[in-house]
C-alpha cells in the first residue's frame, strides 16, 4: 500500500517568507509526527497529533512554527518568517496509535532558506 | 528526559566482516528501543525494535540487537556486512509517561562498507 508522502520534496525560500509543508500519512494511522533533521541538531521531535489534536507541541522551536491536522489525515507544518537556521529536512511519520508502535517515515521535505 | 547516545559517529568496515554499532540510553522505568536505517537521500526505515520479552531481537537484512538493562545498552550487530549496508543508522527510544510515543534519536552512526 501507499506509504507516507510529503510535499514538496524540496523547497527553497527567501528569509522572511512563510512556507507550508504537507504530510499525507498512511490511511488508518491515527498518530502523526513531525521531526526535523539538521546537521547541527540531528533528528529532533517537533510535534505529534492523535487524531486532529496535538497534545504535545513541546518540540516546536519557536512560535513561528505551527501545525494542524484536518480530518484525522493530512497535516500541514507552517513556518512563518523563515530564518536561515530553519534550513533542514522536515520528516513526517505516522503510526497506528500513540505509543510504542512502529513509526513509518516519509521521504522528507528539504527546506533551504537563503 | 530520555537521551540516547551512539558512541561512534563513523564505522568503516570491510565487506563480509562483522560489525557492531553501539547505543546507550538513559535509564527509565519503561523504555522501548528501535534501530532505524537511512540510505542516502531516502527516509528512515525500521530495522528492529525491542518492546518487551526476549532481550535478543532480530530484524531485517540480517541485523540483530541485544537489550541489556544493567548496562542500559542496545547495540546493533551483523555477522557479515555487504556493500549495500552502507548507510546511516539511528538508535531511538520511546520512554513511558508523558513522552509516550515520541522518539528520541541518537546522533547517528555512518556505516561505510568497503570492498
XYZ file of N, CA and C in Angstrom:
687
model
N 0.820 -1.198 0.000
C 0.000 0.000 0.000
C 0.853 1.245 0.000
N 0.199 2.385 -0.092
C 0.908 3.653 -0.148
C 1.521 3.956 1.198
N 2.715 4.537 1.161
C 3.388 4.925 2.385
C 3.080 6.357 2.725
N 3.861 6.934 3.615
C 3.721 8.337 3.984
C 4.302 9.185 2.857
N 3.554 10.169 2.425
C 4.069 11.051 1.377
C 4.170 12.472 1.900
N 5.141 13.197 1.371
C 5.365 14.581 1.783
C 5.573 15.437 0.542
N 5.101 16.674 0.655
C 5.321 17.600 -0.451
C 5.535 19.007 0.084
N 6.341 19.826 -0.609
C 7.188 19.420 -1.731
C 8.377 18.602 -1.252
N 9.118 18.024 -2.160
C 10.312 17.283 -1.765
C 11.452 18.248 -1.459
N 11.463 19.354 -2.168
C 12.466 20.397 -1.951
C 11.794 21.760 -1.965
N 12.242 22.635 -1.101
C 11.702 23.983 -1.065
C 12.822 24.960 -0.762
N 12.999 25.915 -1.675
C 13.957 26.989 -1.440
C 13.160 28.266 -1.249
N 13.424 28.974 -0.175
C 12.669 30.185 0.106
C 13.613 31.271 0.615
N 13.152 32.495 0.491
C 13.959 33.616 0.975
C 13.655 33.853 2.452
N 14.655 34.291 3.157
C 14.496 34.639 4.564
C 13.338 35.608 4.734
N 12.485 35.309 5.705
C 11.356 36.175 5.994
C 10.042 35.718 5.375
N 10.119 34.805 4.414
C 8.901 34.287 3.793
C 8.291 33.175 4.641
N 6.991 32.918 4.425
C 6.309 31.817 5.091
C 6.334 30.590 4.176
N 6.396 29.402 4.776
C 6.345 28.164 3.998
C 5.367 27.194 4.638
N 4.781 26.346 3.791
C 3.890 25.279 4.259
C 4.407 23.949 3.741
N 4.522 22.995 4.640
C 4.967 21.657 4.302
C 3.809 20.702 4.569
N 3.604 19.764 3.633
C 2.435 18.900 3.729
C 2.846 17.455 3.975
N 2.010 16.751 4.731
C 2.234 15.333 5.005
C 0.930 14.567 4.839
N 0.989 13.487 4.057
C -0.137 12.560 3.916
C 0.241 11.252 4.605
N -0.375 10.924 5.708
C 0.012 9.708 6.437
C -0.577 8.471 5.780
N -0.185 7.328 6.285
C -0.756 6.065 5.829
C -2.222 6.015 6.270
N -3.074 5.578 5.377
C -4.504 5.510 5.684
C -4.750 4.635 6.912
N -5.550 5.153 7.848
C -5.872 4.397 9.052
C -4.946 4.664 10.226
N -3.843 5.349 9.992
C -2.940 5.696 11.088
C -3.473 6.928 11.814
N -3.704 6.755 13.121
C -4.292 7.858 13.875
C -3.243 8.824 14.428
N -2.019 8.356 14.587
C -0.968 9.209 15.131
C -0.066 9.717 14.004
N 0.292 10.986 14.097
C 1.156 11.604 13.089
C 2.180 12.447 13.809
N 3.426 12.406 13.320
C 4.550 13.071 13.984
C 5.325 13.920 12.970
N 5.870 15.020 13.448
C 6.810 15.822 12.671
C 8.163 15.818 13.401
N 9.213 15.580 12.633
C 10.575 15.654 13.137
C 11.384 16.548 12.201
N 12.521 17.018 12.704
C 13.417 17.829 11.886
C 14.802 17.205 11.948
N 15.452 17.144 10.794
C 16.796 16.585 10.718
C 17.737 17.641 10.175
N 18.698 18.029 11.001
C 19.669 19.033 10.562
C 21.053 18.614 11.004
N 22.059 19.172 10.359
C 23.443 18.766 10.629
C 23.821 19.063 12.070
N 23.404 20.177 12.568
C 23.827 20.566 13.905
C 23.055 19.900 15.026
N 21.786 19.613 14.785
C 20.901 19.122 15.843
C 20.497 17.661 15.707
N 20.866 17.018 14.608
C 20.447 15.631 14.418
C 18.957 15.556 14.163
N 18.346 14.470 14.622
C 16.914 14.249 14.447
C 16.194 14.683 15.713
N 15.278 15.640 15.600
C 14.586 16.122 16.778
C 13.080 16.161 16.563
N 12.372 15.816 17.613
C 10.911 15.795 17.609
C 10.369 17.216 17.609
N 9.329 17.446 16.806
C 8.691 18.758 16.785
C 7.311 18.728 17.425
N 6.426 17.869 16.915
C 5.033 17.864 17.361
C 4.402 16.546 16.959
N 3.370 16.135 17.713
C 2.636 14.964 17.284
C 1.132 15.222 17.369
N 0.381 14.482 16.586
C -1.074 14.541 16.580
C -1.650 13.157 16.884
N -2.694 13.159 17.678
C -3.521 11.971 17.838
C -4.898 12.394 17.335
N -5.296 11.845 16.209
C -6.470 12.392 15.551
C -6.145 13.794 15.082
N -7.021 14.744 15.369
C -6.791 16.132 14.966
C -6.197 16.991 16.075
N -6.018 16.424 17.245
C -5.498 17.231 18.345
C -4.006 17.001 18.529
N -3.355 18.014 19.051
C -1.897 17.983 19.231
C -1.567 18.110 20.718
N -1.566 16.993 21.445
C -1.304 17.059 22.885
C 0.116 17.476 23.235
N 1.059 17.252 22.327
C 2.452 17.528 22.646
C 3.069 18.399 21.568
N 3.239 19.688 21.899
C 3.876 20.630 20.982
C 5.240 21.038 21.515
N 5.757 20.250 22.416
C 6.941 20.665 23.168
C 8.171 20.867 22.316
N 8.207 20.221 21.153
C 9.405 20.311 20.341
C 9.438 21.472 19.362
N 8.339 22.196 19.234
C 8.348 23.322 18.296
C 9.364 24.354 18.771
N 10.323 24.754 17.906
C 11.430 25.595 18.366
C 11.055 27.035 18.673
N 9.994 27.538 18.085
C 9.577 28.913 18.375
C 8.116 29.073 17.961
N 7.540 30.234 18.282
C 6.136 30.475 17.924
C 5.966 30.761 16.432
N 7.063 30.767 15.683
C 6.936 30.889 14.222
C 6.481 29.562 13.597
N 6.601 28.503 14.373
C 6.232 27.173 13.889
C 4.824 26.818 14.382
N 4.020 26.290 13.466
C 2.699 25.806 13.852
C 2.340 24.628 12.952
N 1.398 23.837 13.402
C 0.969 22.692 12.605
C -0.492 22.420 12.868
N -1.138 21.872 11.870
C -2.520 21.459 12.045
C -2.745 20.156 11.290
N -3.809 19.487 11.700
C -4.200 18.250 11.029
C -5.704 18.282 10.877
N -6.167 17.977 9.705
C -7.595 18.039 9.428
C -8.119 16.669 9.015
N -9.338 16.357 9.467
C -9.974 15.096 9.087
C -9.216 13.871 9.549
N -8.357 14.055 10.546
C -7.582 12.918 11.029
C -6.617 12.373 10.005
N -6.310 13.187 8.981
C -5.449 12.682 7.917
C -4.311 13.661 7.637
N -4.458 14.462 6.608
C -3.387 15.345 6.136
C -2.983 16.339 7.220
N -1.670 16.579 7.294
C -1.155 17.581 8.219
C -0.307 18.594 7.465
N -0.332 19.823 7.968
C 0.475 20.895 7.397
C 1.325 21.515 8.492
N 2.608 21.619 8.233
C 3.538 22.319 9.127
C 3.831 23.670 8.492
N 3.585 24.737 9.215
C 3.798 26.088 8.698
C 4.917 26.761 9.464
N 5.826 27.353 8.732
C 6.902 28.148 9.344
C 6.737 29.575 8.841
N 6.533 30.489 9.759
C 6.374 31.898 9.391
C 7.707 32.620 9.520
N 7.877 33.611 8.683
C 9.067 34.474 8.733
C 10.329 33.618 8.850
N 10.539 32.782 7.856
C 11.633 31.806 7.920
C 12.989 32.469 8.161
N 13.828 31.749 8.881
C 15.199 32.157 9.178
C 16.145 31.098 8.617
N 17.402 31.477 8.465
C 18.374 30.544 7.895
C 18.532 29.289 8.765
N 18.375 29.442 10.072
C 18.522 28.278 10.946
C 17.358 27.299 10.813
N 16.324 27.675 10.053
C 15.223 26.744 9.805
C 15.570 25.747 8.696
N 16.653 25.994 7.986
C 17.067 25.080 6.918
C 17.334 23.702 7.499
N 16.661 22.692 6.943
C 16.747 21.330 7.469
C 15.883 20.435 6.588
N 15.904 19.151 6.898
C 14.954 18.221 6.296
C 13.851 17.973 7.319
N 12.623 18.188 6.903
C 11.472 18.009 7.787
C 10.819 16.673 7.447
N 10.791 15.803 8.443
C 10.286 14.446 8.265
C 8.936 14.286 8.945
N 8.063 13.594 8.277
C 6.753 13.260 8.835
C 6.699 11.745 9.016
N 6.037 11.311 10.053
C 5.854 9.877 10.296
C 4.436 9.629 10.786
N 3.966 8.420 10.575
C 2.646 8.068 11.116
C 2.709 6.676 11.728
N 1.780 6.405 12.637
C 1.719 5.093 13.271
C 0.267 4.771 13.615
N 0.051 3.511 13.964
C -1.310 3.041 14.238
C -1.938 3.769 15.425
N -1.088 4.176 16.364
C -1.603 4.850 17.543
C -0.480 5.507 18.294
N -0.832 6.141 19.392
C 0.144 6.824 20.238
C 0.716 5.809 21.215
N 2.012 5.566 21.133
C 2.638 4.575 21.987
C 3.817 3.959 21.267
N 4.280 2.814 21.723
C 5.487 2.211 21.129
C 5.200 1.447 19.841
N 4.488 2.083 18.946
C 4.218 1.492 17.648
C 5.303 1.885 16.671
N 5.481 1.064 15.636
C 6.423 1.436 14.588
C 5.952 2.714 13.918
N 6.862 3.643 13.754
C 6.575 4.877 13.043
C 7.112 4.734 11.621
N 6.249 5.000 10.662
C 6.606 4.919 9.249
C 6.911 6.337 8.761
N 8.090 6.498 8.214
C 8.548 7.827 7.832
C 8.353 8.108 6.350
N 8.044 9.354 6.052
C 8.035 9.825 4.683
C 9.443 10.178 4.222
N 9.598 10.555 2.950
C 10.922 10.861 2.401
C 11.471 12.212 2.838
N 10.600 13.047 3.407
C 11.063 14.340 3.905
C 10.924 15.473 2.900
N 10.914 16.671 3.444
C 10.984 17.906 2.650
C 12.272 18.623 3.027
N 13.114 18.856 2.031
C 14.356 19.598 2.285
C 14.072 21.079 2.127
N 14.179 21.817 3.221
C 13.935 23.261 3.210
C 15.254 24.003 3.258
N 15.433 24.896 2.308
C 16.619 25.755 2.276
C 16.168 27.200 2.328
N 16.641 27.929 3.322
C 16.305 29.343 3.478
C 17.526 30.158 3.091
N 17.363 30.988 2.070
C 18.507 31.769 1.564
C 18.488 33.201 2.078
N 14.561 13.699 31.201
C 14.194 13.435 29.814
C 15.058 12.291 29.265
N 14.448 11.579 28.361
C 15.149 10.454 27.749
C 16.284 10.957 26.880
N 17.422 10.255 26.885
C 18.508 10.582 25.968
C 19.084 9.295 25.402
N 19.600 9.385 24.197
C 20.184 8.245 23.501
C 21.551 8.656 22.986
N 22.539 7.830 23.235
C 23.906 8.140 22.820
C 24.431 7.039 21.917
N 24.844 7.433 20.740
C 25.522 6.498 19.852
C 27.000 6.810 19.938
N 27.760 5.813 20.301
C 29.140 6.036 20.713
C 30.092 6.271 19.553
N 29.716 5.893 18.359
C 30.588 6.047 17.194
C 29.874 6.848 16.123
N 30.475 7.919 15.654
C 29.837 8.698 14.597
C 30.070 8.042 13.228
N 31.217 7.366 13.071
C 31.505 6.686 11.811
C 32.142 5.330 12.110
N 31.732 4.324 11.331
C 32.313 2.989 11.460
C 32.638 2.478 10.061
N 33.933 2.399 9.729
C 34.320 1.791 8.457
C 34.590 0.311 8.668
N 34.206 -0.508 7.697
C 34.396 -1.942 7.821
C 34.512 -2.542 6.428
N 35.208 -3.664 6.334
C 35.319 -4.344 5.056
C 34.147 -5.296 4.852
N 33.828 -5.498 3.599
C 32.743 -6.407 3.231
C 32.992 -7.795 3.828
N 31.916 -8.415 4.313
C 31.881 -9.745 4.924
C 32.452 -9.775 6.338
N 32.889 -8.659 6.851
C 33.339 -8.591 8.246
C 32.135 -8.381 9.148
N 32.258 -8.726 10.451
C 31.187 -8.429 11.394
C 31.232 -6.963 11.812
N 30.101 -6.472 12.280
C 30.050 -5.075 12.721
C 29.150 -4.958 13.951
N 29.505 -4.021 14.822
C 28.667 -3.680 15.968
C 28.559 -2.165 16.041
N 27.345 -1.670 16.087
C 27.092 -0.236 16.269
C 26.521 -0.069 17.675
N 27.175 0.812 18.446
C 26.851 0.892 19.867
C 25.844 1.992 20.186
N 24.969 1.672 21.134
C 23.925 2.608 21.537
C 23.677 2.456 23.033
N 23.657 3.577 23.745
C 23.279 3.593 25.154
C 22.116 4.556 25.355
N 21.252 4.238 26.284
C 20.090 5.089 26.556
C 20.094 5.448 28.038
N 19.415 6.524 28.362
C 19.299 6.909 29.769
C 18.227 6.036 30.401
N 18.464 5.682 31.620
C 17.591 4.752 32.307
C 16.190 5.323 32.492
N 15.213 4.476 32.367
C 13.828 4.895 32.542
C 13.045 3.705 33.083
N 11.981 3.974 33.751
C 11.160 2.880 34.278
C 10.718 1.966 33.146
N 10.244 2.566 32.093
C 9.898 1.771 30.929
C 10.488 2.438 29.701
N 11.083 1.649 28.846
C 11.694 2.198 27.636
C 11.524 1.200 26.503
N 11.305 1.725 25.343
C 11.166 0.914 24.135
C 12.234 1.391 23.161
N 12.920 0.460 22.528
C 14.110 0.808 21.760
C 13.986 0.380 20.306
N 14.559 1.170 19.424
C 14.445 0.965 17.985
C 15.793 1.248 17.322
N 16.003 0.585 16.212
C 17.073 0.951 15.290
C 16.438 1.231 13.933
N 16.799 2.421 13.392
C 16.351 2.811 12.067
C 17.574 2.941 11.159
N 17.371 2.729 9.853
C 18.427 2.912 8.874
C 17.960 3.954 7.857
N 18.914 4.779 7.432
C 18.621 5.788 6.413
C 19.642 5.656 5.299
N 19.181 5.198 4.139
C 20.039 5.132 2.965
C 20.124 6.521 2.345
N 21.165 6.803 1.592
C 21.348 8.141 1.023
C 20.103 8.641 0.302
N 19.692 9.849 0.646
C 18.548 10.525 0.014
C 17.239 9.757 0.154
N 17.132 8.982 1.227
C 15.885 8.265 1.478
C 15.401 8.549 2.892
N 14.173 8.124 3.168
C 13.623 8.282 4.507
C 14.133 7.206 5.444
N 13.657 7.245 6.669
C 14.055 6.289 7.693
C 13.246 5.002 7.573
N 13.927 3.882 7.754
C 13.281 2.573 7.690
C 13.598 1.817 8.969
N 12.581 1.189 9.563
C 12.792 0.446 10.796
C 13.552 -0.843 10.523
N 14.641 -1.064 11.290
C 15.398 -2.306 11.218
C 14.854 -3.330 12.219
N 14.668 -2.887 13.456
C 14.182 -3.776 14.507
C 13.745 -2.945 15.705
N 13.043 -3.611 16.630
C 12.558 -2.920 17.818
C 12.537 -3.877 19.001
N 12.715 -3.303 20.184
C 12.562 -4.039 21.433
C 11.435 -3.388 22.224
N 10.409 -4.172 22.499
C 9.297 -3.675 23.315
C 9.275 -4.374 24.663
N 9.429 -5.696 24.661
C 9.464 -6.492 25.890
C 9.845 -7.915 25.495
N 10.004 -8.786 26.502
C 10.259 -10.189 26.210
C 11.725 -10.479 25.979
N 12.015 -11.338 25.025
C 13.377 -11.754 24.758
C 14.273 -10.551 24.507
N 15.450 -10.567 25.131
C 16.347 -9.412 25.002
C 17.099 -9.407 23.682
N 17.099 -10.510 22.973
C 17.741 -10.558 21.659
C 16.652 -10.433 20.598
N 16.754 -9.386 19.821
C 15.738 -9.160 18.798
C 16.382 -9.216 17.421
N 15.678 -9.817 16.502
C 16.178 -9.938 15.135
C 15.363 -9.033 14.226
N 16.056 -8.448 13.265
C 15.390 -7.533 12.361
C 15.593 -7.918 10.913
N 15.374 -6.931 10.068
C 15.519 -7.180 8.644
C 16.980 -7.146 8.232
N 17.266 -7.704 7.071
C 18.604 -7.649 6.464
C 19.680 -8.295 7.321
N 19.309 -9.238 8.178
C 20.299 -9.976 8.960
C 20.813 -9.270 10.198
N 20.232 -8.122 10.551
C 20.658 -7.397 11.745
C 19.968 -7.944 13.001
N 20.644 -7.815 14.124
C 20.070 -8.158 15.408
C 20.603 -7.196 16.465
N 19.895 -7.121 17.575
C 20.324 -6.247 18.663
C 19.978 -6.903 19.984
N 20.755 -6.567 21.000
C 20.523 -7.123 22.330
C 20.253 -6.026 23.333
N 19.141 -6.139 24.018
C 18.767 -5.199 25.067
C 19.452 -5.624 26.355
N 20.248 -4.729 26.936
C 20.945 -5.014 28.176
C 20.553 -3.948 29.195
N 19.660 -4.339 30.103
C 19.119 -3.365 31.048
C 20.181 -2.883 32.039
N 21.040 -3.787 32.494
C 22.039 -3.400 33.501
C 23.064 -2.421 32.934
N 23.342 -2.533 31.651
C 24.302 -1.621 31.020
C 23.598 -0.519 30.223
N 22.297 -0.501 30.265
C 21.472 0.462 29.503
C 21.984 0.584 28.075
N 22.143 -0.567 27.424
C 22.656 -0.573 26.057
C 21.718 -1.338 25.134
N 21.850 -1.031 23.856
C 21.044 -1.689 22.818
C 21.893 -1.673 21.547
N 22.949 -2.481 21.546
C 23.903 -2.482 20.433
C 23.366 -3.283 19.248
N 23.665 -2.794 18.077
C 23.223 -3.434 16.820
C 24.382 -4.228 16.241
N 24.088 -5.445 15.748
C 25.152 -6.298 15.236
C 24.719 -6.954 13.920
N 25.743 -7.242 13.113
C 25.525 -8.062 11.928
C 26.781 -8.893 11.726
N 26.652 -10.204 11.545
C 27.834 -11.060 11.480
C 28.659 -10.901 10.202
N 28.021 -10.447 9.131
C 28.735 -10.315 7.863
C 28.047 -9.221 7.034
N 28.743 -8.130 6.817
C 28.107 -6.981 6.145
C 28.334 -7.025 4.640
N 27.440 -6.331 3.930
C 27.527 -6.204 2.482
C 27.699 -4.739 2.116
N 28.169 -4.510 0.917
C 28.312 -3.150 0.411
C 26.992 -2.394 0.563
N 25.894 -3.071 0.325
C 24.567 -2.437 0.365
C 24.142 -2.006 1.766
N 24.881 -2.406 2.779
C 24.577 -1.977 4.157
C 25.120 -0.581 4.453
N 25.863 -0.011 3.536
C 26.381 1.346 3.708
C 25.215 2.318 3.845
N 25.143 2.976 4.983
C 24.006 3.851 5.295
C 24.273 4.499 6.650
N 23.341 5.350 7.072
C 23.411 5.915 8.417
C 22.382 5.194 9.290
N 22.803 4.842 10.488
C 21.966 4.073 11.401
C 21.668 4.905 12.636
N 20.397 4.892 13.025
C 19.951 5.677 14.175
C 19.338 4.766 15.228
N 19.806 4.932 16.434
C 19.189 4.285 17.587
C 18.167 5.274 18.154
N 17.022 4.776 18.594
C 15.981 5.669 19.098
C 15.249 4.997 20.251
N 14.660 5.822 21.093
C 13.947 5.308 22.265
C 12.632 6.035 22.460
N 11.674 5.303 22.983
C 10.424 5.883 23.460
C 10.359 5.580 24.950
N 10.192 6.622 25.744
C 10.068 6.441 27.189
C 8.604 6.460 27.576
N 8.292 5.825 28.691
C 6.927 5.849 29.176
C 6.572 7.209 29.736
N 5.358 7.367 30.172
C 4.941 8.630 30.764
C 4.474 9.604 29.705
N 4.686 10.877 29.950
C 4.149 11.915 29.072
C 4.833 11.929 27.712
N 6.017 11.299 27.605
C 6.708 11.270 26.317
C 6.297 10.082 25.480
N 5.326 9.327 25.955
C 4.941 8.063 25.336
C 4.621 8.263 23.862
N 5.401 7.603 22.994
C 5.183 7.706 21.566
C 6.202 8.573 20.867
N 6.802 9.530 21.579
C 7.775 10.427 20.966
C 9.125 9.731 20.892
N 9.690 9.672 19.698
C 11.001 9.065 19.505
C 12.102 10.067 19.841
N 13.047 9.617 20.653
C 14.270 10.378 20.897
C 15.398 9.637 20.192
N 16.090 10.337 19.306
C 17.107 9.712 18.472
C 18.512 9.978 19.000
N 19.406 9.014 18.716
C 20.824 9.275 18.872
C 21.323 10.092 17.694
N 22.603 10.427 17.730
C 23.174 11.297 16.706
C 23.455 10.596 15.390
N 23.320 9.276 15.367
C 23.538 8.541 14.138
C 24.958 8.005 14.007
N 25.081 6.861 13.347
C 26.381 6.260 13.024
C 26.400 5.967 11.536
N 27.404 6.522 10.868
C 27.548 6.258 9.445
C 28.381 4.999 9.272
N 27.749 3.979 8.704
C 28.454 2.722 8.428
C 28.888 2.730 6.965
N 30.161 2.565 6.748
C 30.698 2.502 5.386
C 31.332 1.139 5.200
N 30.832 0.394 4.221
C 31.362 -0.937 3.941
C 32.240 -0.857 2.701
N 33.495 -1.232 2.869
C 34.473 -1.175 1.776
C 34.646 -2.554 1.144
N 34.858 -2.565 -0.170
C 35.068 -3.885 -0.834
C 36.416 -4.483 -0.482
